[in-house]
């Protein structure tokens, strides 16, 4: 059966114009509703169209313009579309209907419960990384894979697909070690400390970190308040060759470009399912060229992982998928009962890191202890310390000041060390009655930090003023809200005022 | 625990400006990235904000503007936002952070497999109907409820919630009858025929229909090419009081406003799961005041319902939920092997309907037979014909011309009868070899019709030129593509050229 008459697939031409509208990462093309191309091609508002310029193509969403700032014959590009296609102002673009994407069919199959294999997941990850799927399809895919909806085999295939659509690094020194925390515990910013200690002891630790998904800060967000983290691959390579390690943002080096796109929809949906988490973590580790990886799973009633059983299940999934993609993993479960350190939010956590490195008297003891524990494990899996001896080696590197010297050298190599910002607005939340702190709700404390503006507002967040088991008096500050705008401070305060038992006070002993 | 100092929740003021940008139904507010409100409140691009004007509030997505068409102190509103808030040009709006929505938490729980009860589903449907949820959250909800992820109890609760957030009609005459086809069979446009026949025989049939979700045409789309269908409630009531029935668009009478919003994301995702389908259909029937409802389930290898077992499961779900919300249902399963009639697409289907009503020699016999079968059942459940006698009564109403007279009267009452449009561009798809038609792929034929522009382009779609079992010669047209633009015709042709066996030709007998 052949169509008759046969015609080439139609394409129309429009002049590129930078619309000056920031739609975040979703590419939008503004076209006049009354333009002949829209009429001839039937491009409705919200239609998806393919734009091309030379060998670059992009699928964007159409928004119709009825006003005169856009002229006939022009295609206005949102900032994201302009960045991806980078035309010269006034250059001609081809505009046509997009191809029917197989990946959309695969996503739909998964929604209806059909398991996906590597070829389908690769097709989806290619279109995710290439920004060819709409936010609706991304949201649908992330939802369909959430909870326990991905089998072990699917998670392995998803991890491989995520690795295969990005770069994969190779390093001259071996073994390459890494550490990762599955998150969910506010303020648990051990990574910069572990990298400083381990590399000070001779480990090779090219650390790529992510930005926050559902938390008030990711390691990359916190590190960015101390030094540049958006290093391209050659720059990252130079840092690691000189210092043995780094702490950079994984998105800038394009190690797992599909993951970076998925995070864009996971964040507003507050979804971060097991399979996505395992695939995201392990694909980034494998892509970064890591060979031996320490994973930290904090367990607590209001942490991301709430029970020993859930931690064991996640451990099993990580080890199974990690082994399948050629990684050696060591997994440790740590106490996740309350936030770590004082600060929650990018800059506030960075101040804690500095206090530990500088051995200040006020440095949070719990953050220091966790960093030493984890650094000890890293030194052991790196083969630099015998089993059971890592922690002592780590403590020596920290207490001697060698870790602090190394950290400054890494920051300089990444582009220069800087001082984290301080928030303009603060408000204390105080105890209504005297007693003993018997509980801290990690999730709602994290929510308060986010409503105060973290992570986008770097200085925003929460500082904990008390620890579990501590005796408090009526009116004593329990935690402090930090914000960069009066509106955000008011928003976080309104939330806190409507909540009970963010910090639980019990009767004293 | 109280925040100190206590502050009212902040709101800033901006001047409303109609941006002249059509983002379809998703409300967008354009704000200058450098405007003091954005800086003070921390509104990032893609943030959700609450706009209010008097007692009207709206949650919209922020797009930052870096260009000069928007002035400092202005909030540009997309067409949808302008429509929902309807300010005067230059009027002042309050802009603030939106409240944290409980419905988002409920959606997230469902994604992770927690069953939802009526109170949670009501909260979600309220925010859906109030346009307070982002497209990402809507996509996530629809995905989380797709496939077999909703229990019978959840489906009943969802149906009740959808009924309870909209209007509910009462009619003076009883019983009020209705019919509904679950769809999936291109061209199966029996509803206008059944309404004409049943009301010609004295039934009360106030029919509200939907627009296409994943198909090339819904009943409302096809009927709209013959008469206005976007009647408000008082107008619909006058039509039914005068003629006994109508065929209007359910969205215009706001019977199930939540459903209309959900359809906006179900359509691009091509999702239309069982629970959503049952809740959508039955909530609309109950809201429309229907008491006895005939449901038509076409079953075929490429129809929406593919097997007898699936049809039985859907029948059971419909009857269980229908009974729970107080409806009497009769369900019939019909042959879904190939498209019904000739036309697929709003206007093309309307022409088929007219041919049957006017008893033209070329009227499609299969469409006529199905309409008589279904109208017969409707007359029986209405109590107007004894069981087994309905079809004969229906045939008499059609063949006597009474149904045609009634249909014209209904169209006049709805605002005036009109002639459906004809497409400007057509292309035939022909047989590559002689033989007998042994199969028609409903789904891919529907896809071709959609790529040709249906349902948005009213005259676009496909006409079937052959039927199953028919002998064809090499080069004989199998079906014809109809489009309103050259681009869409080319797009549909390119799709068809890349497909095999849209129509299967086997060796002759």
PDB file of C-alpha atoms in Angstrom, chain B residues 149-283:
ATOM      1  CA  UNK B 149      -4.010   0.473  39.459  1.00  0.00           C
ATOM      2  CA  UNK B 150      -7.419   1.566  40.775  1.00  0.00           C
ATOM      3  CA  UNK B 151      -9.479  -0.859  42.867  1.00  0.00           C
ATOM      4  CA  UNK B 152     -13.258  -1.032  42.466  1.00  0.00           C
ATOM      5  CA  UNK B 153     -13.663   0.903  45.723  1.00  0.00           C
ATOM      6  CA  UNK B 154     -11.298   3.616  44.490  1.00  0.00           C
ATOM      7  CA  UNK B 155     -13.132   3.830  41.170  1.00  0.00           C
ATOM      8  CA  UNK B 156     -16.477   4.267  42.965  1.00  0.00           C
ATOM      9  CA  UNK B 157     -14.923   6.967  45.173  1.00  0.00           C
ATOM     10  CA  UNK B 158     -13.336   8.691  42.169  1.00  0.00           C
ATOM     11  CA  UNK B 159     -16.668   8.654  40.334  1.00  0.00           C
ATOM     12  CA  UNK B 160     -18.472  10.145  43.353  1.00  0.00           C
ATOM     13  CA  UNK B 161     -15.765  12.798  43.727  1.00  0.00           C
ATOM     14  CA  UNK B 162     -16.050  13.748  40.055  1.00  0.00           C
ATOM     15  CA  UNK B 163     -19.842  14.015  40.383  1.00  0.00           C
ATOM     16  CA  UNK B 164     -19.579  16.076  43.570  1.00  0.00           C
ATOM     17  CA  UNK B 165     -17.295  18.805  42.191  1.00  0.00           C
ATOM     18  CA  UNK B 166     -19.675  19.639  39.304  1.00  0.00           C
ATOM     19  CA  UNK B 167     -23.299  20.493  38.678  1.00  0.00           C
ATOM     20  CA  UNK B 168     -25.964  17.756  38.836  1.00  0.00           C
ATOM     21  CA  UNK B 169     -29.039  18.078  36.654  1.00  0.00           C
ATOM     22  CA  UNK B 170     -32.653  17.118  37.421  1.00  0.00           C
ATOM     23  CA  UNK B 171     -35.275  16.600  34.712  1.00  0.00           C
ATOM     24  CA  UNK B 172     -39.065  16.739  34.975  1.00  0.00           C
ATOM     25  CA  UNK B 173     -39.718  13.609  32.827  1.00  0.00           C
ATOM     26  CA  UNK B 174     -38.709  10.087  33.848  1.00  0.00           C
ATOM     27  CA  UNK B 175     -37.034   7.782  33.151  1.00  0.00           C
ATOM     28  CA  UNK B 176     -34.125   9.745  31.704  1.00  0.00           C
ATOM     29  CA  UNK B 177     -32.192   7.470  29.322  1.00  0.00           C
ATOM     30  CA  UNK B 178     -28.716   7.710  27.874  1.00  0.00           C
ATOM     31  CA  UNK B 179     -26.277   5.696  25.776  1.00  0.00           C
ATOM     32  CA  UNK B 180     -22.533   5.653  25.674  1.00  0.00           C
ATOM     33  CA  UNK B 181     -19.907   3.907  23.581  1.00  0.00           C
ATOM     34  CA  UNK B 182     -16.555   3.271  25.273  1.00  0.00           C
ATOM     35  CA  UNK B 183     -14.929   4.081  21.965  1.00  0.00           C
ATOM     36  CA  UNK B 184     -11.896   2.761  20.181  1.00  0.00           C
ATOM     37  CA  UNK B 185     -13.727   2.037  16.960  1.00  0.00           C
ATOM     38  CA  UNK B 186     -13.117   4.735  14.365  1.00  0.00           C
ATOM     39  CA  UNK B 187     -16.221   6.179  12.719  1.00  0.00           C
ATOM     40  CA  UNK B 188     -18.653   4.582  15.199  1.00  0.00           C
ATOM     41  CA  UNK B 189     -20.875   7.658  15.323  1.00  0.00           C
ATOM     42  CA  UNK B 190     -24.217   6.154  16.370  1.00  0.00           C
ATOM     43  CA  UNK B 191     -25.130   8.660  19.108  1.00  0.00           C
ATOM     44  CA  UNK B 192     -26.796  11.366  16.971  1.00  0.00           C
ATOM     45  CA  UNK B 193     -28.820   8.601  15.259  1.00  0.00           C
ATOM     46  CA  UNK B 194     -29.861   6.941  18.514  1.00  0.00           C
ATOM     47  CA  UNK B 195     -30.909  10.276  20.044  1.00  0.00           C
ATOM     48  CA  UNK B 196     -32.936  11.168  16.943  1.00  0.00           C
ATOM     49  CA  UNK B 197     -34.680   7.776  16.878  1.00  0.00           C
ATOM     50  CA  UNK B 198     -35.306   7.456  20.622  1.00  0.00           C
ATOM     51  CA  UNK B 199     -36.636  10.987  21.076  1.00  0.00           C
ATOM     52  CA  UNK B 200     -38.764  10.595  17.943  1.00  0.00           C
ATOM     53  CA  UNK B 201     -40.372   7.672  19.829  1.00  0.00           C
ATOM     54  CA  UNK B 202     -40.921   9.733  22.993  1.00  0.00           C
ATOM     55  CA  UNK B 203     -37.840   9.018  25.107  1.00  0.00           C
ATOM     56  CA  UNK B 204     -36.224  11.708  27.281  1.00  0.00           C
ATOM     57  CA  UNK B 205     -32.552  11.696  26.279  1.00  0.00           C
ATOM     58  CA  UNK B 206     -30.529  14.780  27.281  1.00  0.00           C
ATOM     59  CA  UNK B 207     -27.250  13.644  25.751  1.00  0.00           C
ATOM     60  CA  UNK B 208     -23.994  15.273  26.821  1.00  0.00           C
ATOM     61  CA  UNK B 209     -21.031  14.076  24.816  1.00  0.00           C
ATOM     62  CA  UNK B 210     -17.307  14.478  25.078  1.00  0.00           C
ATOM     63  CA  UNK B 211     -14.702  15.636  22.655  1.00  0.00           C
ATOM     64  CA  UNK B 212     -12.076  13.187  21.438  1.00  0.00           C
ATOM     65  CA  UNK B 213      -9.581  11.963  24.046  1.00  0.00           C
ATOM     66  CA  UNK B 214      -7.322   9.705  22.017  1.00  0.00           C
ATOM     67  CA  UNK B 215      -9.501   9.253  18.934  1.00  0.00           C
ATOM     68  CA  UNK B 216      -9.836  11.310  15.732  1.00  0.00           C
ATOM     69  CA  UNK B 217     -13.317  12.520  16.771  1.00  0.00           C
ATOM     70  CA  UNK B 218     -15.661  12.536  19.742  1.00  0.00           C
ATOM     71  CA  UNK B 219     -19.434  12.763  19.387  1.00  0.00           C
ATOM     72  CA  UNK B 220     -19.303  16.440  20.367  1.00  0.00           C
ATOM     73  CA  UNK B 221     -16.676  17.086  17.676  1.00  0.00           C
ATOM     74  CA  UNK B 222     -18.774  15.430  14.969  1.00  0.00           C
ATOM     75  CA  UNK B 223     -22.080  16.969  16.103  1.00  0.00           C
ATOM     76  CA  UNK B 224     -20.470  20.412  16.175  1.00  0.00           C
ATOM     77  CA  UNK B 225     -20.082  20.286  12.397  1.00  0.00           C
ATOM     78  CA  UNK B 226     -23.904  19.974  12.196  1.00  0.00           C
ATOM     79  CA  UNK B 227     -25.068  22.351  14.958  1.00  0.00           C
ATOM     80  CA  UNK B 228     -23.737  24.309  17.946  1.00  0.00           C
ATOM     81  CA  UNK B 229     -22.890  22.002  20.879  1.00  0.00           C
ATOM     82  CA  UNK B 230     -21.404  24.407  23.431  1.00  0.00           C
ATOM     83  CA  UNK B 231     -24.736  25.214  25.057  1.00  0.00           C
ATOM     84  CA  UNK B 232     -24.870  26.508  28.610  1.00  0.00           C
ATOM     85  CA  UNK B 233     -27.205  24.763  31.015  1.00  0.00           C
ATOM     86  CA  UNK B 234     -30.332  26.945  30.566  1.00  0.00           C
ATOM     87  CA  UNK B 235     -30.078  26.621  26.761  1.00  0.00           C
ATOM     88  CA  UNK B 236     -29.622  22.844  26.995  1.00  0.00           C
ATOM     89  CA  UNK B 237     -32.657  22.662  29.290  1.00  0.00           C
ATOM     90  CA  UNK B 238     -34.810  24.564  26.787  1.00  0.00           C
ATOM     91  CA  UNK B 239     -33.769  22.189  23.962  1.00  0.00           C
ATOM     92  CA  UNK B 240     -34.626  19.093  26.019  1.00  0.00           C
ATOM     93  CA  UNK B 241     -37.936  20.546  27.215  1.00  0.00           C
ATOM     94  CA  UNK B 242     -38.936  21.293  23.623  1.00  0.00           C
ATOM     95  CA  UNK B 243     -37.558  18.242  21.766  1.00  0.00           C
ATOM     96  CA  UNK B 244     -37.092  15.572  24.456  1.00  0.00           C
ATOM     97  CA  UNK B 245     -33.390  15.336  23.756  1.00  0.00           C
ATOM     98  CA  UNK B 246     -30.200  17.008  22.599  1.00  0.00           C
ATOM     99  CA  UNK B 247     -26.588  16.262  21.649  1.00  0.00           C
ATOM    100  CA  UNK B 248     -24.377  18.854  23.369  1.00  0.00           C
ATOM    101  CA  UNK B 249     -20.816  19.053  24.646  1.00  0.00           C
ATOM    102  CA  UNK B 250     -20.616  18.079  28.339  1.00  0.00           C
ATOM    103  CA  UNK B 251     -17.749  20.481  28.966  1.00  0.00           C
ATOM    104  CA  UNK B 252     -19.848  23.534  28.154  1.00  0.00           C
ATOM    105  CA  UNK B 253     -22.452  22.676  30.796  1.00  0.00           C
ATOM    106  CA  UNK B 254     -19.712  22.013  33.397  1.00  0.00           C
ATOM    107  CA  UNK B 255     -21.197  18.689  34.407  1.00  0.00           C
ATOM    108  CA  UNK B 256     -17.881  17.112  35.255  1.00  0.00           C
ATOM    109  CA  UNK B 257     -15.348  19.941  35.211  1.00  0.00           C
ATOM    110  CA  UNK B 258     -12.596  17.745  36.675  1.00  0.00           C
ATOM    111  CA  UNK B 259     -12.955  15.301  33.809  1.00  0.00           C
ATOM    112  CA  UNK B 260     -12.578  18.078  31.255  1.00  0.00           C
ATOM    113  CA  UNK B 261      -9.258  19.101  32.801  1.00  0.00           C
ATOM    114  CA  UNK B 262      -7.981  15.523  32.999  1.00  0.00           C
ATOM    115  CA  UNK B 263      -8.774  14.983  29.327  1.00  0.00           C
ATOM    116  CA  UNK B 264      -6.362  17.823  28.505  1.00  0.00           C
ATOM    117  CA  UNK B 265      -3.436  15.670  29.681  1.00  0.00           C
ATOM    118  CA  UNK B 266      -4.885  12.270  28.777  1.00  0.00           C
ATOM    119  CA  UNK B 267      -5.029  13.305  25.133  1.00  0.00           C
ATOM    120  CA  UNK B 268      -1.314  14.012  24.486  1.00  0.00           C
ATOM    121  CA  UNK B 269      -0.374  11.020  26.660  1.00  0.00           C
ATOM    122  CA  UNK B 270      -2.895   8.798  24.854  1.00  0.00           C
ATOM    123  CA  UNK B 271      -3.962   7.427  28.234  1.00  0.00           C
ATOM    124  CA  UNK B 272      -7.522   6.463  28.952  1.00  0.00           C
ATOM    125  CA  UNK B 273      -7.348   3.764  31.643  1.00  0.00           C
ATOM    126  CA  UNK B 274     -10.261   1.628  32.836  1.00  0.00           C
ATOM    127  CA  UNK B 275     -10.835   3.452  36.114  1.00  0.00           C
ATOM    128  CA  UNK B 276     -10.572   6.863  34.485  1.00  0.00           C
ATOM    129  CA  UNK B 277     -12.885   5.701  31.699  1.00  0.00           C
ATOM    130  CA  UNK B 278     -15.481   4.250  34.094  1.00  0.00           C
ATOM    131  CA  UNK B 279     -15.344   7.314  36.363  1.00  0.00           C
ATOM    132  CA  UNK B 280     -15.442   9.711  33.426  1.00  0.00           C
ATOM    133  CA  UNK B 281     -18.400   8.005  31.735  1.00  0.00           C
ATOM    134  CA  UNK B 282     -20.499   7.333  34.818  1.00  0.00           C
ATOM    135  CA  UNK B 283     -19.830  10.682  36.520  1.00  0.00           C
TER     136      UNK B 283
END
